[in-house]
CSV table of C-alpha atoms and ligand atoms in Angstrom, one decimal:
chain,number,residue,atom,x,y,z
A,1,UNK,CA,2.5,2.0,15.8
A,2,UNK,CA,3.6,-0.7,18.1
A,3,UNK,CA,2.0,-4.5,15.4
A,4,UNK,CA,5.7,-5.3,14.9
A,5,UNK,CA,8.0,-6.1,18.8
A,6,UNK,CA,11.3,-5.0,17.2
A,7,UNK,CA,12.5,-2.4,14.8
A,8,UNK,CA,11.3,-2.8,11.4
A,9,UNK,CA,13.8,-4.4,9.0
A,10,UNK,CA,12.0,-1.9,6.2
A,11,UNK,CA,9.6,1.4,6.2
A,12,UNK,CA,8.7,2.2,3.4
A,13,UNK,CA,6.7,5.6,3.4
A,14,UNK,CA,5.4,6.2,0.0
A,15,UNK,CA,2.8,8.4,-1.9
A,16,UNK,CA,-0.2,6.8,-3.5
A,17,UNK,CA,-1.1,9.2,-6.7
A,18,UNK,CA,1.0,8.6,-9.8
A,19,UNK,CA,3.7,6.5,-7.6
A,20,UNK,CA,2.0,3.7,-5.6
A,21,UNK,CA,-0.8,3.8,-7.9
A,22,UNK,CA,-0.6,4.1,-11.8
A,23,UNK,CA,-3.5,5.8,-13.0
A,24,UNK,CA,-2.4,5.2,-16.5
A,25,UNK,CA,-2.8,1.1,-15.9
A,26,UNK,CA,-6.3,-0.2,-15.6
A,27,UNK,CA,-5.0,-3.5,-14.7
A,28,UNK,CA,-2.5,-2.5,-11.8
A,29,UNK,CA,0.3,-4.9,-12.6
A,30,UNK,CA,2.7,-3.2,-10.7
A,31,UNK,CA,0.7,-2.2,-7.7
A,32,UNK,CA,-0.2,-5.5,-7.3
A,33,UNK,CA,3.5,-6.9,-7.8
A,34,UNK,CA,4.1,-4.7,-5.0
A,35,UNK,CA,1.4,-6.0,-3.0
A,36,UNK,CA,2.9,-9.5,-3.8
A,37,UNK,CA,6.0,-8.8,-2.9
A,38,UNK,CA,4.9,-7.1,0.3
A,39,UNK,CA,3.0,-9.8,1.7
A,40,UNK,CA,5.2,-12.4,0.9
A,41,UNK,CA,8.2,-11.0,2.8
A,42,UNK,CA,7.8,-7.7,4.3
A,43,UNK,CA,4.2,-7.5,5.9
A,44,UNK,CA,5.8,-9.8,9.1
A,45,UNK,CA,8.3,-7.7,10.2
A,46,UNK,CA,8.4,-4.1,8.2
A,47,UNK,CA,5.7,-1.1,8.0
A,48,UNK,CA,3.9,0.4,5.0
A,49,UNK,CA,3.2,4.2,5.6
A,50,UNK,CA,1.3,5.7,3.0
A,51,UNK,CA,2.0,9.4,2.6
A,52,UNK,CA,-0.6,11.4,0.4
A,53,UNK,CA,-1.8,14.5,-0.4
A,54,UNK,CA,-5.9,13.5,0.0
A,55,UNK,CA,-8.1,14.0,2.4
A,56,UNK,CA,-9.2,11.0,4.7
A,57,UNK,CA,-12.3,11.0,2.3
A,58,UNK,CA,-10.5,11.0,-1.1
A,59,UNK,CA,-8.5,8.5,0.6
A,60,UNK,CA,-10.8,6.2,0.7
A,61,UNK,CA,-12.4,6.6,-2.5
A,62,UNK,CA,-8.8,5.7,-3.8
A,63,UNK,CA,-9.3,2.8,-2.0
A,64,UNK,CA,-12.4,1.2,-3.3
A,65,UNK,CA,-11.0,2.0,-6.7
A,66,UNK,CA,-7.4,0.4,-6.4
A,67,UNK,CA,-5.9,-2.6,-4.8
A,68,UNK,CA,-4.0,-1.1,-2.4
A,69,UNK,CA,-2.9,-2.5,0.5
A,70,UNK,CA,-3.4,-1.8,4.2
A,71,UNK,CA,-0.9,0.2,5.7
A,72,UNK,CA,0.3,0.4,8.8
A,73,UNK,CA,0.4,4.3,9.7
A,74,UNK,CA,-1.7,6.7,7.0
A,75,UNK,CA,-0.3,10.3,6.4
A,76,UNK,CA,-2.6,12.5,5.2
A,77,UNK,CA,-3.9,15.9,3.8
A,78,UNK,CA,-0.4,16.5,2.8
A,79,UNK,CA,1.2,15.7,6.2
A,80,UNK,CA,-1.1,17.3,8.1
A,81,UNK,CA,-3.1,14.6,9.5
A,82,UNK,CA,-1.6,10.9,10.8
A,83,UNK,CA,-3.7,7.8,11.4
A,84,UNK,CA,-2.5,4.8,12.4
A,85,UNK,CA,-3.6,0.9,12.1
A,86,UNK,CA,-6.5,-0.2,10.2
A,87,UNK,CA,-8.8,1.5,12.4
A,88,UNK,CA,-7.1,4.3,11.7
A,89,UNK,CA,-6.6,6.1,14.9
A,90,UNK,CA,-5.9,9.6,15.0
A,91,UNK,CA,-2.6,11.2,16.2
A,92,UNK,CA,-4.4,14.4,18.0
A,93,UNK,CA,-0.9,15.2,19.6
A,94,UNK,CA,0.4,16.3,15.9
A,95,UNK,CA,-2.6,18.4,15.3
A,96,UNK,CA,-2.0,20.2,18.7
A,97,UNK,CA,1.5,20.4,17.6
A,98,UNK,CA,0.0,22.5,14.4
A,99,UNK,CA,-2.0,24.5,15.7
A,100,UNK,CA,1.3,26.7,16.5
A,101,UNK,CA,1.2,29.9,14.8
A,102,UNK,CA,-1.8,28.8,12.6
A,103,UNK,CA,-5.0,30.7,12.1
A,104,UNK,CA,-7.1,29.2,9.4
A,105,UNK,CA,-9.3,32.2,9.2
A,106,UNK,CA,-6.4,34.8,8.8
A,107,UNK,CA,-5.1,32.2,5.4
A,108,UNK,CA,-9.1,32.0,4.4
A,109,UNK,CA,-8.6,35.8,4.4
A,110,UNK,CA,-5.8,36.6,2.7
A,111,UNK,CA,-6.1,34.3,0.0
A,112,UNK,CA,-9.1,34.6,-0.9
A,113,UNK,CA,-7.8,38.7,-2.4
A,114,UNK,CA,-5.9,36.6,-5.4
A,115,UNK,CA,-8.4,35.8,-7.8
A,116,UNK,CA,-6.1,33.4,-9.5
A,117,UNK,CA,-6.1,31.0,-6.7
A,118,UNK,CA,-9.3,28.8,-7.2
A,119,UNK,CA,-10.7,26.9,-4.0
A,120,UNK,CA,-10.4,23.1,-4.5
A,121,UNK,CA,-13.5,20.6,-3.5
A,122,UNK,CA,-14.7,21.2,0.1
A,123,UNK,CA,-13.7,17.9,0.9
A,124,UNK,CA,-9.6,18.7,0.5
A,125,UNK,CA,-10.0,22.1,2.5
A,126,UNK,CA,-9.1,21.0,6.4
A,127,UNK,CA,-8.0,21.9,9.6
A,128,UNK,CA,-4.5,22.1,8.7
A,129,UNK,CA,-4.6,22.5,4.5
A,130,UNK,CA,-5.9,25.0,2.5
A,131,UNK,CA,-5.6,24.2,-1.3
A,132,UNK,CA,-6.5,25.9,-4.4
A,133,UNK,CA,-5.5,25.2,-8.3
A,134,UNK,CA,-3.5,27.9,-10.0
A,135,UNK,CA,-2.9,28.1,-13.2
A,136,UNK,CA,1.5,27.3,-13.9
A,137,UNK,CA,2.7,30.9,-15.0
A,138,UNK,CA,1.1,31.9,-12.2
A,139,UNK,CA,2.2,29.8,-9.5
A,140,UNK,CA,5.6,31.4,-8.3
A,141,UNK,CA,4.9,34.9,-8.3
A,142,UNK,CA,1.0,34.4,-6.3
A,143,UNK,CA,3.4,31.8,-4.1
A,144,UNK,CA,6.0,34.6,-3.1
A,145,UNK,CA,3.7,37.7,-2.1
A,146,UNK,CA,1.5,35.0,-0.6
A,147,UNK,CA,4.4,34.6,2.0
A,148,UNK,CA,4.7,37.8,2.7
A,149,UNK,CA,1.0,38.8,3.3
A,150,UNK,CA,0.7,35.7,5.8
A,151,UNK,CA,4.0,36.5,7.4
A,152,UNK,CA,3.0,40.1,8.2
A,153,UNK,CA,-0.1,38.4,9.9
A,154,UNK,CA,2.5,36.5,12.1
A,155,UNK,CA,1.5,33.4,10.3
A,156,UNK,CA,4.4,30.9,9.5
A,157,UNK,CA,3.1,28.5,6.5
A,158,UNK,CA,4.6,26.7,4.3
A,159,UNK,CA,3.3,26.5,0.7
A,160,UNK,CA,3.3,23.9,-1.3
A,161,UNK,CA,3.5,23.4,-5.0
A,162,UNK,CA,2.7,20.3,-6.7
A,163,UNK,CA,1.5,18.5,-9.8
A,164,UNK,CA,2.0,21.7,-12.3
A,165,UNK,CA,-1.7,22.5,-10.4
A,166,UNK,CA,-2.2,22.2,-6.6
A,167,UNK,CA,-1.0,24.4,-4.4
A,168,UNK,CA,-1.7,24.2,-0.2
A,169,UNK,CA,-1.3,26.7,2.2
A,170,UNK,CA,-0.3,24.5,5.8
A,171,UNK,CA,1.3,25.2,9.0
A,172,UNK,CA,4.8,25.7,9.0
A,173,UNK,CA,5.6,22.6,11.4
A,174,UNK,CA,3.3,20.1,8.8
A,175,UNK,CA,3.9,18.3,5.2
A,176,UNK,CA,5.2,15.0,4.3
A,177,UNK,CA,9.0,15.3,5.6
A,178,UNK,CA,8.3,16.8,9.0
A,179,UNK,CA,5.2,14.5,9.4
A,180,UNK,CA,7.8,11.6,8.7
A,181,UNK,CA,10.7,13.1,10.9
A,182,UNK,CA,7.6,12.8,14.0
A,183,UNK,CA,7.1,9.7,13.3
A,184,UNK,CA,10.9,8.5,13.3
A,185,UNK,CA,11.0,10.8,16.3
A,186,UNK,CA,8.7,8.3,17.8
A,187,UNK,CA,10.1,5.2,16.9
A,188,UNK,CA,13.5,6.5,18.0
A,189,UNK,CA,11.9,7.0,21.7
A,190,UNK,CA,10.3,3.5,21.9
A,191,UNK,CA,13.7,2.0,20.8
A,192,UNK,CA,12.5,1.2,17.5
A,193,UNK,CA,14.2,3.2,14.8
A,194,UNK,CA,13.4,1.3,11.7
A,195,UNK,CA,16.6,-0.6,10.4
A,196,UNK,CA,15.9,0.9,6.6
A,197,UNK,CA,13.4,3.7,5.5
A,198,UNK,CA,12.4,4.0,2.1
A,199,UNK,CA,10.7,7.2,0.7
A,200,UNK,CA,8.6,7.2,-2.4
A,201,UNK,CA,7.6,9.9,-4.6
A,202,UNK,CA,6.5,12.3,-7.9
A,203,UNK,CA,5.5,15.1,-7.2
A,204,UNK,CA,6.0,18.8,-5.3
A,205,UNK,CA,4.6,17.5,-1.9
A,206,UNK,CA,7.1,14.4,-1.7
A,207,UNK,CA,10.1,16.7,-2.2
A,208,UNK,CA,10.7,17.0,1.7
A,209,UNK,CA,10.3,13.5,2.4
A,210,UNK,CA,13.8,13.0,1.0
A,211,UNK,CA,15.5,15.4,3.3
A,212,UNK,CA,14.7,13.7,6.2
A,213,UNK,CA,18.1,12.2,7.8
A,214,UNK,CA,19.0,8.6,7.0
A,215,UNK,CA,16.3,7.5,4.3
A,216,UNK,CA,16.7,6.6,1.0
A,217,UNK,CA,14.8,8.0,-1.7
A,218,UNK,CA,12.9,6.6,-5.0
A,219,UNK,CA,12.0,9.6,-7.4
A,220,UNK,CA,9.5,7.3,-9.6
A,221,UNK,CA,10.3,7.5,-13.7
A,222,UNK,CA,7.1,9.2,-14.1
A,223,UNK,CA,8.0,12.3,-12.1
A,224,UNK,CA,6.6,15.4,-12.3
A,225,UNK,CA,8.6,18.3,-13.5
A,226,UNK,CA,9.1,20.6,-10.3
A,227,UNK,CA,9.7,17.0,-8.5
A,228,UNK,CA,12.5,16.6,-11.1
A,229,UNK,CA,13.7,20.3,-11.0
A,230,UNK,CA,14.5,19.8,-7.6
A,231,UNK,CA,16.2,16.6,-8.0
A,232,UNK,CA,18.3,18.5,-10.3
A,233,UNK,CA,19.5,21.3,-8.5
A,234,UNK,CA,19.0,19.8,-4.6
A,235,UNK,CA,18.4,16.0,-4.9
A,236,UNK,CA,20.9,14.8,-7.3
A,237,UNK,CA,24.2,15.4,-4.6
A,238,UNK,CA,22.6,13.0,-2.4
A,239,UNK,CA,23.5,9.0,-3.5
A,240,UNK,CA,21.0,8.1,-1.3
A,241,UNK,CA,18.2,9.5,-4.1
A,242,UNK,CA,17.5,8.1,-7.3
A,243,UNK,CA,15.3,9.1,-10.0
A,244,UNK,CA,14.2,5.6,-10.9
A,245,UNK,CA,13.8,3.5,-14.9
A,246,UNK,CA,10.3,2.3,-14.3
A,247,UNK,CA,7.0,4.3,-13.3
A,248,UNK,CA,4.8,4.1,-10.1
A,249,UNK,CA,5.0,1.3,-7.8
A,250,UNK,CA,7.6,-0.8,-10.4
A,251,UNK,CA,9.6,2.2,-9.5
A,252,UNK,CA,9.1,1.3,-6.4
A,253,UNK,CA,10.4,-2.4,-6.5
A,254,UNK,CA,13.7,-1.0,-8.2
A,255,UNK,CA,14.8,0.9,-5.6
A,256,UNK,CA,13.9,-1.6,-3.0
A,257,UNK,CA,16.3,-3.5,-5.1
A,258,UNK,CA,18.8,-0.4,-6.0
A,259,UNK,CA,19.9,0.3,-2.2
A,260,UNK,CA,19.4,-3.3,-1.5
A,261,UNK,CA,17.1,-3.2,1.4
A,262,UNK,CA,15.5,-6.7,0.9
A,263,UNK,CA,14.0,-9.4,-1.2
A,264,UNK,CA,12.7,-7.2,-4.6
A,265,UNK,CA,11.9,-10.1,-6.8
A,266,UNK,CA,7.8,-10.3,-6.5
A,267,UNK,CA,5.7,-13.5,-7.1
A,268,UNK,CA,4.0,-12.3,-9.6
A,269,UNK,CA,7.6,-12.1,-11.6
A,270,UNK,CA,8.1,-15.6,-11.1
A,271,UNK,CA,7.0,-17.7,-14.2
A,272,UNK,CA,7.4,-21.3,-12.9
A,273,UNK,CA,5.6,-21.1,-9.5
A,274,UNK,CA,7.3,-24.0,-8.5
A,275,UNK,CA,10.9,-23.1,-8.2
A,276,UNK,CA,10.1,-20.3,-5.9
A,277,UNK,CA,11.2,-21.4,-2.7
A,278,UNK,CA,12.1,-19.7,0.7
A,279,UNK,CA,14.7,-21.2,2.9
A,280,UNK,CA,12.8,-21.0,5.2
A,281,UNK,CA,9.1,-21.1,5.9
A,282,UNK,CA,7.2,-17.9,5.9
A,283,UNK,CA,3.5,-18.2,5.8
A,284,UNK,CA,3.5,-14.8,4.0
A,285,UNK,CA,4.8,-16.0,1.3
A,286,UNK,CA,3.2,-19.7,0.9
A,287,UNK,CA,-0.4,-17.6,1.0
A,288,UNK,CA,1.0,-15.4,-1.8
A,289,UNK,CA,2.4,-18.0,-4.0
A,290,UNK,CA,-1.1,-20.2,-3.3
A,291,UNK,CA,-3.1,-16.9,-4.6
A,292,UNK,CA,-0.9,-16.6,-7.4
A,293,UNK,CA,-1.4,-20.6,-8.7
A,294,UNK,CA,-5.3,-20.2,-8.1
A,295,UNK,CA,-5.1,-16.8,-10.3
A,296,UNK,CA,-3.1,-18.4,-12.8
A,297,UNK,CA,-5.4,-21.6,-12.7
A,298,UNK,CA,-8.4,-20.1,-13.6
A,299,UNK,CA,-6.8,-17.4,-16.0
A,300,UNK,CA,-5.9,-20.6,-18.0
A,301,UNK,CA,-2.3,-18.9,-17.4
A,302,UNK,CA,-0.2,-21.8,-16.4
A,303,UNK,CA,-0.3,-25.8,-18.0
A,304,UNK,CA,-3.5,-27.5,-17.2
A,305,UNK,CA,-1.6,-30.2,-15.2
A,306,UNK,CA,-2.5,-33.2,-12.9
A,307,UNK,CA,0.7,-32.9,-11.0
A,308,UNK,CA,-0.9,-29.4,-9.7
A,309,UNK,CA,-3.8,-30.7,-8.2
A,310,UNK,CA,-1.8,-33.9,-6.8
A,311,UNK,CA,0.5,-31.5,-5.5
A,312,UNK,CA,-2.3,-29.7,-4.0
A,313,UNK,CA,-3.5,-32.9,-2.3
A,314,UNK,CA,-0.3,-33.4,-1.3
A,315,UNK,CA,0.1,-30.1,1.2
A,316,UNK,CA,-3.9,-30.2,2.7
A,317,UNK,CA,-4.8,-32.9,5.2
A,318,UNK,CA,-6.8,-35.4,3.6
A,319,UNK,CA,-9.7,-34.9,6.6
A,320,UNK,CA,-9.3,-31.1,6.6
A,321,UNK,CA,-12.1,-28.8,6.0
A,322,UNK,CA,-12.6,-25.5,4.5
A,323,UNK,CA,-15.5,-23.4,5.9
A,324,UNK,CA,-16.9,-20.5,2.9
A,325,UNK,CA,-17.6,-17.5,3.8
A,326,UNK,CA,-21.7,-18.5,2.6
A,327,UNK,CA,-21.2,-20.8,6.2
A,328,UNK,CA,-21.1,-24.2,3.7
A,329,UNK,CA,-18.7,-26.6,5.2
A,330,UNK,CA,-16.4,-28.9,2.5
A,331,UNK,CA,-13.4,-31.4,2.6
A,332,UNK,CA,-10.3,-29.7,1.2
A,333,UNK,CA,-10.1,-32.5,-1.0
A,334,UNK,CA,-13.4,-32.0,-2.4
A,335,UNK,CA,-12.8,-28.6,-3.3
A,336,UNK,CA,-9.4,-29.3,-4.8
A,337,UNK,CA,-11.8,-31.8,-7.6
A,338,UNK,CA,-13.8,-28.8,-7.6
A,339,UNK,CA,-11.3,-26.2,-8.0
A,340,UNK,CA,-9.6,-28.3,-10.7
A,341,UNK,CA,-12.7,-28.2,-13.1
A,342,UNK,CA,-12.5,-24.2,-12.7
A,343,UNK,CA,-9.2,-24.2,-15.2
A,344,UNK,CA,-9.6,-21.5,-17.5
A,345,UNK,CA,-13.0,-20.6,-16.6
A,346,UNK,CA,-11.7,-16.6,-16.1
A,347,UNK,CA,-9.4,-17.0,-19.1
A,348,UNK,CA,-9.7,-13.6,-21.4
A,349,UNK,CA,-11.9,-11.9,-18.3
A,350,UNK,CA,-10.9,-9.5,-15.7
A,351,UNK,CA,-9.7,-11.8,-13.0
A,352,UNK,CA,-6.9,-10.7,-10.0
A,353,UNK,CA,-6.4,-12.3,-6.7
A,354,UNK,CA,-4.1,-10.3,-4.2
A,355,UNK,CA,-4.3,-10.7,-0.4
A,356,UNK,CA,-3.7,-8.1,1.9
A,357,UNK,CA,-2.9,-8.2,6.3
A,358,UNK,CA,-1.3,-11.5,6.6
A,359,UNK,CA,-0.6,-12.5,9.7
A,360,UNK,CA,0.9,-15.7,11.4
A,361,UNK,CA,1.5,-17.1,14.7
A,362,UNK,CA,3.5,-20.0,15.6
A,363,UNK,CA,0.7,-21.7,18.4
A,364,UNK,CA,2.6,-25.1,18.6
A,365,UNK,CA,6.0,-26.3,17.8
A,366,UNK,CA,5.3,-27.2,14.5
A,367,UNK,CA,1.9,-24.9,14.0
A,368,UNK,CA,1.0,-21.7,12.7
A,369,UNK,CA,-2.1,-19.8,12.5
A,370,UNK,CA,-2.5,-17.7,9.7
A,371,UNK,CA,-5.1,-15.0,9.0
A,372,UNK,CA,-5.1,-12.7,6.1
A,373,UNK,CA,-7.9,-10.8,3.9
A,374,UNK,CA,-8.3,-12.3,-0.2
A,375,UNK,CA,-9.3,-10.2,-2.9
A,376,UNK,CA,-10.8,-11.8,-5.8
A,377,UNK,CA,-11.4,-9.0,-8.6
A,378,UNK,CA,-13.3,-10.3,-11.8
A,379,UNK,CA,-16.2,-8.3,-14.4
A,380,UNK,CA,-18.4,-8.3,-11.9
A,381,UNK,CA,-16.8,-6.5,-9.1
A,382,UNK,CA,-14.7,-6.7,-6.2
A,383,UNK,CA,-15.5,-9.7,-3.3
A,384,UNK,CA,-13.6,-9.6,-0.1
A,385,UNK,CA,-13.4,-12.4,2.5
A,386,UNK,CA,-11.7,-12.6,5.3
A,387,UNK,CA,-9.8,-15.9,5.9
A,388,UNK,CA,-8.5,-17.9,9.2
A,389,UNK,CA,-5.9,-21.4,8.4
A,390,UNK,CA,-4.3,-23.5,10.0
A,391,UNK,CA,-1.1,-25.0,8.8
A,392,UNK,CA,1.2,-27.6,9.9
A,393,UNK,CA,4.8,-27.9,9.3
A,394,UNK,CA,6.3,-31.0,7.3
A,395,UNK,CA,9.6,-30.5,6.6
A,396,UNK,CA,9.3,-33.5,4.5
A,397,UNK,CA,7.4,-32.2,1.9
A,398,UNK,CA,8.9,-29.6,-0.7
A,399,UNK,CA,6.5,-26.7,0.4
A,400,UNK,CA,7.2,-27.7,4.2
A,401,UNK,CA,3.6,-27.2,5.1
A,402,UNK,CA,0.5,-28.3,4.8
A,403,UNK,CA,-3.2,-27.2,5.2
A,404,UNK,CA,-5.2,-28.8,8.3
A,405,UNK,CA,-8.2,-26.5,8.0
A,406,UNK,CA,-9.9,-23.0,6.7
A,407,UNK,CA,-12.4,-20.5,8.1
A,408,UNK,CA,-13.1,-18.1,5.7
A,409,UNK,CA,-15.8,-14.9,6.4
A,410,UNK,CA,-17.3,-12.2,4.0
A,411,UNK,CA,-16.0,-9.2,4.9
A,412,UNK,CA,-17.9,-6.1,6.1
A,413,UNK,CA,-19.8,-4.9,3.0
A,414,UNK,CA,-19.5,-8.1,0.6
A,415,UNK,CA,-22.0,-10.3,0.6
A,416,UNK,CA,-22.5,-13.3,-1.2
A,417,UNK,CA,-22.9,-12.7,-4.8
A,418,UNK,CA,-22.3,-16.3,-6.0
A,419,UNK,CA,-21.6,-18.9,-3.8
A,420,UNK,CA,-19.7,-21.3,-6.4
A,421,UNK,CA,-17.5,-18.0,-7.3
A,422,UNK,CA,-15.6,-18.5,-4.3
A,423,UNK,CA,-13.3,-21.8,-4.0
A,424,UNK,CA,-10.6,-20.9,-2.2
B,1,LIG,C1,-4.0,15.8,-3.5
B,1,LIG,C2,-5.0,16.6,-2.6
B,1,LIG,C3,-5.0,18.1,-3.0
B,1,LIG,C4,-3.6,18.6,-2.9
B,1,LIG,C5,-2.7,17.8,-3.8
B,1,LIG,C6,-1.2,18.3,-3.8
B,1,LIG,O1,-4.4,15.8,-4.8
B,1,LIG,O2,-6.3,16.0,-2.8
B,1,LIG,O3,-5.8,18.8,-2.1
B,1,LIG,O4,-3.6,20.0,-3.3
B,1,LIG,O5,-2.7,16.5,-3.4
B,1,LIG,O6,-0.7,18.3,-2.5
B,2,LIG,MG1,1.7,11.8,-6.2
């Protein structure tokens, strides 16, 4: 809660199934354009809440399966549970606040005399959440005497209809929205309201998120219909909503770009690597645009050019050293020769290179510590590696930088698979 010292300039809160993530793209273009754009200019001073209907534990699955980045505060089990950091710390004060007037037992009970609600998977039944699939036709008549049997138990839930499928039974004081309106609460307390808050969505459990005060919404393209019915009769009043032109996380970028809360052209857009330039330096953003080039590189995806590896040479200190993660110790410009051999070699294959948690630190007038996790995705897998780097400012140079040395580490659960794989 407390990584960034003043308010952030952007929050966006946003819902992973079918809006952050795309589960009709294998490749993930657009999540990772968002990941691009993030960690080129948001990561330093804005928050990434992610906002979803799972469990902790099909959170995580998610999360070996996509390239999603690391938020800073997870909402989970449709608002009932909040975590925050990448350790993921629990908010216990918000489960105490939910226990009001809620008696799992008593909803066990009483739901279980409709045989046309079927029990979802053990892991998305918890504390606060208790969720079934229901066939459509017979969602809103189960949904209304389902009210009135809990209510007559002095219960007060809310119920909660999403995906043409899903329904939960929480406390009334839980979901998306209020879990969002505690957490602004918060902020507002320390001093911290965020400048902007963005709020992402498609489906039934998002709809509260936009009637929290003072955000702006994104209703992604690919909406689902009782997501869209209510834009239609509640949402569509409110100019600070719109139902977006692009699906998922592209959606995402438009309305970043719509309500004009920031930078919402992503590297990844950018065809000619070289004419994308900040005003001023933002190590966020060299690290993305350095990624992107050694991507591009090996995907044969840009001109095989000498000027790229001069260039190269150009911004890394001709003594400087780069320590792999496999504890071998070479001279940047070593492994600049090396790297430029490796044109093409992932051209045709499954090859993406995204990094996630950069951080800087300015440690000397004109020096900056940066640390930040790579992802290199190819045929064979996922391999994750944890990188430390110092730079140096030189304003006379075009990038305004350049590399004095790198520490890179295999991260918890990725060991070597093939030494040479790794160049950068
Ligand atoms: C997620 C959860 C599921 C829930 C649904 C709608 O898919 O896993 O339990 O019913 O979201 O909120
Ligand atoms: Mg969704």
């Amino acid at each position: 809660m407390d990584r960034l010292a003043a308010p952030a300039r952007l929050m966006i809160v946003s819902d992973l199934d079918n809006t952050m993530v795309d589960h009709d793209d294998p490749n993930n273009l657009s999540l990772l354009r968002f990941d691009a754009l993030w960690e080129s200019s948001y990561r330093h001073d804005s928050l990434l809440v992610f906002s979803t209907g799972r469990s902790p534990a099909m959170y995580k699955e998610l999360r070996k399966e996509k390239p999603l980045l690391t938020p800073d505060i997870t909402i989970m089990s449709v608002g009932t549970e909040i975590a925050y950091g990448e350790t993921m710390v629990v908010d216990e004060e918000w489960e105490r606040f939910l226990d009001q007037k809620w008696d799992r037992d008593v909803v066990i009970e009483e739901t279980s005399k409709f045989p046309e609600l079927l029990f979802q998977s053990a892991t998305e039944q918890r504390p606060h959440k208790v969720s079934f699939f229901i066939e459509k036709r017979k969602a809103e008549g189960v949904i209304q005497s389902l009210y009135e049997r809990l209510g007559k138990q002095g219960l007060d839930v809310k119920i909660i209809y999403s995906s043409g499928t899903a329904i939960d039974v929480l406390p009334q004081g839980a979901g998306k929205g209020q879990a969002l309106a505690y957490l602004l609460k918060r902020f507002k307390s320390d001093g911290k309201t965020p400048v902007n808050t963005l709020v992402c969505g498609d489906s039934g459990n998002d709809a509260e998120l936009f009637i929290v005060p003072d955000v702006h919404g994104v209703i992604v393209s690919n909406a689902q219909e009782e997501l869209l019915q209510w834009y239609k009769e509640i949402g569509k009043n409110n100019l600070k909503i719109i139902h977006a032109t692009e699906r998922c996380a592209a959606g995402i970028i438009e309305g970043i770009g719509h309500f004009k809360l920031g930078p919402n052209m992503s590297p990844r857009d950018v065809v000619d690597l070289s004419t994308f330039k900040l005003e001023t330096f933002n190590p966020g953003h060299e690290v993305v645009m350095f990624y992107l080039l050694y991507e591009r590189w090996r995907r044969a995806e840009l001109e095989n050019s000498k000027l790229i590896i001069e260039n190269m040479k150009r911004i890394t200190y001709h003594s400087g050293i780069i320590v792999h993660p496999s504890g071998v110790e070479c001279r940047l410009h070593e492994c600049i020769d090396t790297f430029a051999h490796y044109y093409g070699d992932r051209k045709g294959s499954q090859f993406q290179v995204w990094v996630d948690r950069v951080s800087s630190s300015q440690i000397g007038s004109d020096t900056w510590l940066v640390k930040f996790d790579k992802w290199e995705q190819s045929d064979e897998g996922p391999q994750s590696c944890i990188v430390t780097a110092l730079l140096h400012s030189k304003p006379e140079t075009p990038e305004g930088f350049a590399l004095v040395h790198a520490h890179q580490t295999w991260m918890d659960g990725f060991a070597a698979r093939d030494k040479s794989s790794c160049i950068f």
